[in-house]
């Protein structure tokens, strides 16, 4: 029998489960694009959520991006994220959680020698009933923080 969610996860429990849908994005050096996306939030009875993200092209379902990590409650109304990207990026972010809304900004970005020059990320997640809206803004050494992707997902 699986463990009960840790009591400290009460403020993040609205995320639990799998969310799937479509999104759109743009980047200053490219054409706008559409994609499919799935986010999964699980618990293991400990005071954190396990997070997995994957996205794919809509026409042939080729993989585009993956993220893995943790969402951690950090006191009343606060949340922390620790995420890894297979592009050689590790992300630490902190922010707020209240009434089904999470807003975080990076406090640290670590890059491998071959990673893209990402310098900053911010995320906004809004859950209303069985719909989750997700926005990501990103900056690079030569590009100021700008909207990159946004999606609308439904609880599966």
XYZ file of C-alpha atoms in Angstrom:
156
model
C 0.000 0.000 0.000
C 1.513 3.394 -0.976
C 2.337 5.852 1.815
C 0.129 8.810 2.595
C 1.395 12.202 1.361
C 3.626 13.900 3.913
C 1.735 16.545 5.938
C 4.137 19.277 4.741
C 2.880 18.743 1.166
C -0.573 20.195 1.842
C 0.187 23.420 -0.066
C 1.449 21.463 -3.117
C -1.042 18.578 -3.120
C -3.102 20.203 -5.903
C -0.278 19.228 -8.293
C -0.380 15.478 -7.581
C -1.055 13.337 -10.625
C -0.376 13.514 -14.342
C -1.271 16.483 -16.528
C -1.245 16.292 -20.333
C -2.012 18.682 -23.176
C -0.528 21.052 -25.706
C 1.488 24.225 -25.688
C 3.076 26.846 -27.858
C 6.379 28.613 -27.744
C 8.715 31.036 -29.412
C 12.311 32.106 -29.195
C 13.905 35.265 -30.601
C 16.058 33.273 -33.052
C 13.384 30.883 -34.334
C 9.880 30.329 -35.575
C 6.882 29.879 -33.244
C 6.158 26.220 -32.501
C 3.496 23.966 -30.993
C 4.164 20.896 -28.861
C 2.607 18.218 -26.674
C 3.509 18.113 -22.995
C 3.077 15.946 -19.922
C 3.879 16.826 -16.304
C 3.815 14.233 -13.533
C 3.915 14.987 -9.807
C 4.272 12.086 -7.374
C 5.011 11.678 -3.692
C 6.941 9.021 -1.798
C 5.674 9.808 1.702
C 8.507 12.331 2.165
C 8.251 16.177 2.294
C 8.824 16.725 -1.452
C 7.138 15.998 -4.769
C 8.909 14.061 -7.496
C 8.576 15.951 -10.803
C 8.901 14.699 -14.384
C 8.287 16.718 -17.547
C 8.416 15.646 -21.171
C 7.434 17.342 -24.404
C 7.197 16.221 -28.033
C 6.386 17.455 -31.534
C 2.720 17.244 -32.447
C 3.166 15.885 -35.964
C 5.404 12.861 -35.317
C 5.702 12.800 -31.489
C 9.494 13.132 -31.564
C 10.876 14.059 -28.122
C 11.742 17.744 -27.620
C 12.630 18.243 -23.969
C 12.744 16.515 -20.567
C 13.092 17.743 -16.979
C 13.376 15.807 -13.720
C 13.474 17.083 -10.192
C 11.751 17.974 -6.969
C 9.217 20.507 -5.654
C 9.817 21.175 -1.957
C 7.620 23.076 0.500
C 9.762 25.790 2.115
C 7.512 27.162 4.841
C 4.126 28.854 4.713
C 3.397 30.080 1.183
C 6.901 29.206 -0.076
C 8.197 26.575 -2.516
C 11.595 25.514 -3.862
C 12.435 23.655 -7.079
C 15.521 21.621 -7.870
C 15.507 20.527 -11.530
C 17.857 18.902 -14.029
C 17.665 19.237 -17.808
C 19.427 16.811 -20.191
C 20.878 19.846 -21.999
C 23.454 20.141 -19.205
C 21.482 22.574 -17.047
C 20.746 22.303 -13.317
C 18.202 24.784 -11.968
C 17.387 25.903 -8.426
C 14.373 28.175 -8.010
C 12.362 29.653 -5.143
C 9.054 31.416 -4.909
C 5.495 31.361 -3.707
C 2.595 28.947 -3.620
C -0.959 30.013 -2.789
C -4.451 29.020 -3.911
C -3.275 26.755 -6.733
C -0.682 29.210 -8.082
C 3.080 28.723 -8.049
C 5.481 31.481 -9.103
C 9.226 30.852 -8.940
C 12.437 32.429 -10.184
C 15.870 30.871 -10.362
C 18.332 31.528 -7.588
C 21.038 29.470 -9.323
C 21.694 27.972 -12.755
C 24.614 25.586 -13.232
C 25.822 24.644 -16.715
C 28.009 21.892 -18.092
C 30.679 22.840 -20.630
C 28.386 21.982 -23.560
C 25.144 23.495 -22.190
C 23.300 26.410 -23.755
C 24.149 29.699 -22.015
C 20.938 29.890 -19.932
C 21.237 32.497 -17.183
C 17.732 32.764 -15.705
C 14.359 30.995 -15.678
C 10.989 31.855 -14.190
C 7.896 29.686 -14.031
C 4.219 30.233 -13.312
C 1.880 27.300 -12.726
C -1.843 27.822 -12.230
C -4.164 24.911 -11.437
C -7.943 25.347 -11.523
C -9.867 22.139 -10.963
C -8.548 19.692 -13.584
C -6.769 22.266 -15.798
C -3.181 23.353 -15.311
C -1.674 26.343 -17.160
C 2.087 26.541 -17.295
C 4.400 29.382 -18.412
C 8.184 29.459 -18.663
C 10.331 32.542 -19.253
C 14.022 32.143 -20.040
C 17.126 34.313 -20.454
C 20.491 33.565 -22.019
C 23.750 35.507 -21.936
C 22.728 37.554 -24.969
C 18.900 37.416 -24.600
C 16.943 39.134 -21.798
C 14.277 37.214 -19.878
C 11.488 36.538 -22.365
C 8.437 34.320 -22.726
C 9.517 30.945 -24.100
C 6.713 28.369 -23.672
C 3.221 28.120 -22.271
C 0.832 25.186 -22.164
C -2.641 24.164 -21.108
C -2.821 20.701 -19.617
C -5.664 18.543 -18.301
C -5.463 16.086 -15.425
C -5.268 12.557 -16.838
